[in-house]
Short mmCIF file of C-alpha atoms and ligand atoms in Angstrom, two decimals:
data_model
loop_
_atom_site.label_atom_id
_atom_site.label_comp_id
_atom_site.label_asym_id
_atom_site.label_seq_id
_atom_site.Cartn_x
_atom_site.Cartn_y
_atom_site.Cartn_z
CA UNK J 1 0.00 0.00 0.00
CA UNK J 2 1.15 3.42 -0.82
CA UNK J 3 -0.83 6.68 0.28
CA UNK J 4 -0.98 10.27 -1.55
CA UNK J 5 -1.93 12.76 0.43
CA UNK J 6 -2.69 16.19 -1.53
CA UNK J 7 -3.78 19.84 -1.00
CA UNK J 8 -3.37 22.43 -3.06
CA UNK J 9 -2.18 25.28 -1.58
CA UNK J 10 1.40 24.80 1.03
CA UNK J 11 -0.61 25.51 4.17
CA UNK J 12 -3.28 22.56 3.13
CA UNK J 13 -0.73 19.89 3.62
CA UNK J 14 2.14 21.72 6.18
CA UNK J 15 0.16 20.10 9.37
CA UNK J 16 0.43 16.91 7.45
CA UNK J 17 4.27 16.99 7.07
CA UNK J 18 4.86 18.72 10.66
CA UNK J 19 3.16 15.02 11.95
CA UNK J 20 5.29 13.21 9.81
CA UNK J 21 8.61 14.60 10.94
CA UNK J 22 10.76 13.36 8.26
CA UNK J 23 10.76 13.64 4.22
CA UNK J 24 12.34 12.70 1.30
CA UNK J 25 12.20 15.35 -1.26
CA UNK J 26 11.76 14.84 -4.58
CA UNK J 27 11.72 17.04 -8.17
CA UNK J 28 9.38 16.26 -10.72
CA UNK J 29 7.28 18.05 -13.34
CA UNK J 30 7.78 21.30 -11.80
CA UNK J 31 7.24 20.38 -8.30
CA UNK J 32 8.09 19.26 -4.97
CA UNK J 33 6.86 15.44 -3.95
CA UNK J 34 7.52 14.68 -0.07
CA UNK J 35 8.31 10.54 0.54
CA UNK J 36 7.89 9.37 3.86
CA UNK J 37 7.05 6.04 6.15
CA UNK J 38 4.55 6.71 8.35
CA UNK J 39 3.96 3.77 10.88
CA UNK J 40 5.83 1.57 8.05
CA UNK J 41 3.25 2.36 5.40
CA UNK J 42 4.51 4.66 2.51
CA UNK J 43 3.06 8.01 1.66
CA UNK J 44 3.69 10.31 -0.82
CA UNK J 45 2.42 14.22 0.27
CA UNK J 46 2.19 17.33 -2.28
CA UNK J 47 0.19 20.74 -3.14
CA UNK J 48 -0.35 20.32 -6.08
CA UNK J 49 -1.22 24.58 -6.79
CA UNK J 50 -4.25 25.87 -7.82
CA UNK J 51 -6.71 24.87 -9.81
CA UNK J 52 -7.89 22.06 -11.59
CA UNK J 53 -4.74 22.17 -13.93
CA UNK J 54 -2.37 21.61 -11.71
CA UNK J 55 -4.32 19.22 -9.22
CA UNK J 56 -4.71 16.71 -12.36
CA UNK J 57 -1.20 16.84 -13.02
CA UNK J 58 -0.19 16.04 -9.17
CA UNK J 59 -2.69 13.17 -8.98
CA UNK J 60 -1.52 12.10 -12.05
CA UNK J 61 2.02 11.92 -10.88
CA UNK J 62 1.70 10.52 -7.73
CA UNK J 63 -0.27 7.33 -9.30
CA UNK J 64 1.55 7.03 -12.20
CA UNK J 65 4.85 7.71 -11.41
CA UNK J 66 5.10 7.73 -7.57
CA UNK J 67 2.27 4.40 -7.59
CA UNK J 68 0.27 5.48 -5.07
CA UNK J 69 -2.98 3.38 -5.07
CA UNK J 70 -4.94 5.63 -1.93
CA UNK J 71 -5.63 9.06 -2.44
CA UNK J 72 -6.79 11.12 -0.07
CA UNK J 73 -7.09 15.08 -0.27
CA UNK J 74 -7.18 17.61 2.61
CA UNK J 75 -7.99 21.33 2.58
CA UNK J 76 -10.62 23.95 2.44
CA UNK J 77 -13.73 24.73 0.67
CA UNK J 78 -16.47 27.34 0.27
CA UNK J 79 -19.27 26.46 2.21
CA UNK J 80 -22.66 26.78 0.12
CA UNK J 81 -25.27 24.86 3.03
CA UNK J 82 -25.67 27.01 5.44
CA UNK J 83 -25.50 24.17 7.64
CA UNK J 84 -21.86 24.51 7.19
CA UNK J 85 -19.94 26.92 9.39
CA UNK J 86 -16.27 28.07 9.20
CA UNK J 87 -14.57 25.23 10.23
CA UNK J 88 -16.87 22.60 9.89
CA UNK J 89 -15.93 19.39 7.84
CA UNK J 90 -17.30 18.24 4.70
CA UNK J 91 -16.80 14.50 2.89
CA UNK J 92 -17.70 14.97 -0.46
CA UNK J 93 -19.74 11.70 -1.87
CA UNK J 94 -19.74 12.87 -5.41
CA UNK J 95 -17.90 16.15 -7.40
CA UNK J 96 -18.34 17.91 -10.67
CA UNK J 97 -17.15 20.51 -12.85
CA UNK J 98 -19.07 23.58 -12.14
CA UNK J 99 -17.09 25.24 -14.92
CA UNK J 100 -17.09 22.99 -18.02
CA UNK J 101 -19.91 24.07 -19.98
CA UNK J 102 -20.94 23.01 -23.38
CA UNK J 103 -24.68 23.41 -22.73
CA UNK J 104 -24.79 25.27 -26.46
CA UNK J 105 -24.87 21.03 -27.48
CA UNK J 106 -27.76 20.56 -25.68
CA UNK J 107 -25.58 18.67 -22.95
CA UNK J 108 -26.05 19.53 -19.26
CA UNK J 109 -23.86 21.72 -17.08
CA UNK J 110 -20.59 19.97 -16.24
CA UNK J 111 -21.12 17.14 -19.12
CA UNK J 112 -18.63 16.18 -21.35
CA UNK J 113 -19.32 12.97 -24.04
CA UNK J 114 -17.27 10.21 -22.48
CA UNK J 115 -17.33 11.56 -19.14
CA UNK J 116 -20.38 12.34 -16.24
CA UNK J 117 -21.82 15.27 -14.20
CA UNK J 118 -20.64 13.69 -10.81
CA UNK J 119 -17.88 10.91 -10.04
CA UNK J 120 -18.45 9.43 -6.27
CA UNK J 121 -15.72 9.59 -4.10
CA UNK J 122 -15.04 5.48 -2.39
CA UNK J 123 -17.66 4.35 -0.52
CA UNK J 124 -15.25 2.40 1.84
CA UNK J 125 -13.09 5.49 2.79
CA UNK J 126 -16.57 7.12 3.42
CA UNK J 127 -17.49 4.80 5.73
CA UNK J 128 -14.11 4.89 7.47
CA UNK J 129 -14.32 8.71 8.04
CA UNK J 130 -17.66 7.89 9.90
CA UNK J 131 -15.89 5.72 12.49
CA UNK J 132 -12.99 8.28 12.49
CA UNK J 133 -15.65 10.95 13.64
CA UNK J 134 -18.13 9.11 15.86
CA UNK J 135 -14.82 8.00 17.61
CA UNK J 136 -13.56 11.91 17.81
CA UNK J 137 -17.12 12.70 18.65
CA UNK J 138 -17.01 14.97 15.89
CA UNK J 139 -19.71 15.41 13.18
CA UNK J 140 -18.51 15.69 9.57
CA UNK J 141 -21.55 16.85 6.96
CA UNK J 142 -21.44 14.53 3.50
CA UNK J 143 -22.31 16.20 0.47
CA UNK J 144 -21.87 17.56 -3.11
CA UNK J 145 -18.53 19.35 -3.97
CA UNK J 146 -18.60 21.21 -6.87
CA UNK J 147 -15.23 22.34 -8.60
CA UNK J 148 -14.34 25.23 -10.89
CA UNK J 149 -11.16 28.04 -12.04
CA UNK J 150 -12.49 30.16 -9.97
CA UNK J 151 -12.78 31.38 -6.53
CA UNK J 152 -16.26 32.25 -5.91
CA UNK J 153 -17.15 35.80 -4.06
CA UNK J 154 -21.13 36.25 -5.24
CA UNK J 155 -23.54 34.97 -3.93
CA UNK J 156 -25.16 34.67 -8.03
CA UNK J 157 -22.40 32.50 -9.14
CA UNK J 158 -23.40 30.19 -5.75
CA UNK J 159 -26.77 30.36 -6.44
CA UNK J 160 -26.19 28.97 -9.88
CA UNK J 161 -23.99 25.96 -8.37
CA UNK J 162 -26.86 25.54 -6.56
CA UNK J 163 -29.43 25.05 -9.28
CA UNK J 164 -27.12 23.04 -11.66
CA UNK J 165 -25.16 21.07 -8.67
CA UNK J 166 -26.94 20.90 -5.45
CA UNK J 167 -23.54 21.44 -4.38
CA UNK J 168 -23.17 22.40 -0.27
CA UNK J 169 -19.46 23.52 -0.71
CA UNK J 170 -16.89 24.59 -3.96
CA UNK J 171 -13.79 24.76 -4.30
CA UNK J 172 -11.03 24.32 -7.48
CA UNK J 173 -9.60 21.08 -7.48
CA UNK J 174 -11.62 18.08 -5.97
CA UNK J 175 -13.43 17.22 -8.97
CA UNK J 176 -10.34 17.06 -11.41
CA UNK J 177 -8.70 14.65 -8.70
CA UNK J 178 -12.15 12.41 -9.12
CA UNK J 179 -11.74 12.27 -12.74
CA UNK J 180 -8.53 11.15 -12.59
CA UNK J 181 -8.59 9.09 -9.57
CA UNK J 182 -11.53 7.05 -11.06
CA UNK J 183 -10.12 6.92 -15.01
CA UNK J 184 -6.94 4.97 -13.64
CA UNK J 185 -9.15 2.94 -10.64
CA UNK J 186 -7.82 4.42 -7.65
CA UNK J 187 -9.73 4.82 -4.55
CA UNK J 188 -10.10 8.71 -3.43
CA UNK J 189 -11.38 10.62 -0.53
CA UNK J 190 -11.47 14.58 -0.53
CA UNK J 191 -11.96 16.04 2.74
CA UNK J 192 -12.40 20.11 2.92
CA UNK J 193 -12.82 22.25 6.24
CA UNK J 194 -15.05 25.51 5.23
CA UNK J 195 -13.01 28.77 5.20
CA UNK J 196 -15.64 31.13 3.99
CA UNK J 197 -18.49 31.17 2.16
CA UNK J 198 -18.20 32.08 -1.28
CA UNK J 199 -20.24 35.49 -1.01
CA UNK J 200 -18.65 38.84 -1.46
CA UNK J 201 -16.58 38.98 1.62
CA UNK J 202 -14.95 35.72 1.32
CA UNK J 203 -11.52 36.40 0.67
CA UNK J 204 -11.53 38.16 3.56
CA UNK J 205 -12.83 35.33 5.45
CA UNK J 206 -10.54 32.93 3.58
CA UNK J 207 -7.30 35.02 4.63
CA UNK J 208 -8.81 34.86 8.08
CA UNK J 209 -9.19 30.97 8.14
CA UNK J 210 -8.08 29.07 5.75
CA UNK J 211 -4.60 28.42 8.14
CA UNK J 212 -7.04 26.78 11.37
CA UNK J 213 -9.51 25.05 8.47
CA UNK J 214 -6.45 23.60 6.44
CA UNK J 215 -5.42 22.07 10.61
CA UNK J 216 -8.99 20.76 10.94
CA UNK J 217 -9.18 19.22 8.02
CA UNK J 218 -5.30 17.62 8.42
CA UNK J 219 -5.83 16.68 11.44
CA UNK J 220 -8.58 14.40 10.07
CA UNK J 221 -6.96 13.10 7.66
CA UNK J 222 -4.10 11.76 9.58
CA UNK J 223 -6.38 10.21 12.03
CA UNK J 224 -7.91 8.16 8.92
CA UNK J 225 -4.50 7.72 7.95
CA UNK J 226 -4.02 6.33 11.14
CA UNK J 227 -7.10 4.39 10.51
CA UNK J 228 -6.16 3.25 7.55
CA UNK J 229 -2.46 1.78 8.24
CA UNK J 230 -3.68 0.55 11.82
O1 4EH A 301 -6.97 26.32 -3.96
C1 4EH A 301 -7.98 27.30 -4.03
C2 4EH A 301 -7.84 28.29 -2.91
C3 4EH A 301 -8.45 29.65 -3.19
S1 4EH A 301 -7.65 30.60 -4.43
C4 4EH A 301 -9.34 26.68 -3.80
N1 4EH A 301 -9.37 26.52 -2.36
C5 4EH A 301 -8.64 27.64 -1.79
C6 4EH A 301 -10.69 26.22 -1.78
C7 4EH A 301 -11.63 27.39 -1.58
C8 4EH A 301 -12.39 28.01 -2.58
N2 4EH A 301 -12.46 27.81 -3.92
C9 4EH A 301 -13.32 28.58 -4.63
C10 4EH A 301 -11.94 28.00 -0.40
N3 4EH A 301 -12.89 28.98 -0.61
C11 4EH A 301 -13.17 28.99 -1.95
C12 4EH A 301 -14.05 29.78 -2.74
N4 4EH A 301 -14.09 29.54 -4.09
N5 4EH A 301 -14.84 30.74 -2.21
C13 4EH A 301 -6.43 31.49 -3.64
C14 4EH A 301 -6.46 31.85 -2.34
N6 4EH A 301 -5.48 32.53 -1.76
C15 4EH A 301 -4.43 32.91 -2.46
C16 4EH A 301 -4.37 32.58 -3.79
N7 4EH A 301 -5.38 31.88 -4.35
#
């Protein structure tokens, strides 16, 4: 077994390296992979930067070429639920493109030929992140994630997530991790801790909490991590 671990932005997975101590560092395609035991299971650990972009080349490398066959992702997300509060956790069961739009075919929003509105995260590492938080007495929402380019600050461009979607959080890289996750058969789990919530003031929320989110959400992780390697 070998586990990738990706955010997308450096303080997404800096918790996660703090907890594993030690790191090999390696170069490829433009960026920095971290190599590491962790209770004598391997794991690989990246950002991949932002955007979908970049996340599909990081998942892509750390399958293909690092052979990771576990993904799991850890960050933060616009909440869109109102249910979900700054700092609340969110498993997403299924993602889509919120962005990729060739409705002008008569197709609907975030439909390619080929390819589908949603791909659903693993059901198994679902499950496992419900024993993970009934045994931290935590609650952690499920929903839709919805992914895009963008980073969302009006409430209009949430409301239309909404409509197409049903989506109760965004953000710009879960869904092109899906995609590629399920093309090459790889179990995948993307975990996001709300920062702000997508409406005009958000960035100032996000520089206000994406560094304790990106913890929350870490922290979780490791613990299914922990989980995971036993
Ligand atoms: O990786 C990007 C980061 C914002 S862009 C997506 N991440 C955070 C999730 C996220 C998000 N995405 C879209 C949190 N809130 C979001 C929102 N819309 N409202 C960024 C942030 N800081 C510096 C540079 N780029």
């Amino acid at each position: 077994m070998k586990i990738a671990i990706m955010g997308a932005m450096p303080e997404e997975i800096a918790p996660i390296l703090k907890k594993l101590g030690t790191y090999k560092t390696t170069k490829y395609a433009d960026n920095e992979y971290y190599e590491s035991t962790y209770n004598g299971v391997e794991v690989v650990v990246a950002y991949s930067k932002i955007g979908k972009v970049f996340s599909t080349l990081t998942v892509s490398t750390m399958i293909q070429y690092f052979k990771c066959d576990t993904l799991l992702f850890s960050g933060v997300a616009g909440g869109i639920n109102p249910d979900l509060k700054i700092g609340d956790l969110i498993v997403a069961t299924k993602l889509a493109q919120h962005d990729l739009d060739i409705t002008a075919f008569g197709h609907p929003m975030g439909f390619v030929p080929g390819g589908s509105v949603f791909v659903e995260a693993d059901k198994d590492l679902i499950a496992l992140s419900k024993e993970v938080a009934s045994e931290l007495g935590k609650t952690v929402q499920e929903g839709v994630i919805a992914t895009g380019d963008q980073f969302v600050h009006d409430s209009k461009v949430k409301d239309n997530i909404v409509k197409h979607f049903n989506a109760d959080a965004l953000e710009m890289e879960g869904a092109s991790v899906a995609v590629v996750c399920k093309s090459l058969e790889v179990p995948f789990f993307i975990l996001r801790a709300i920062s702000d919530t997508a409406d005009t003031d958000a960035s100032f929320s996000f520089d206000e909490f994406m560094e304790s989110s990106a913890i929350i959400s870490a922290e979780f992780i490791m613990k299914m991590v922990d989980k995971i390697v036993r």
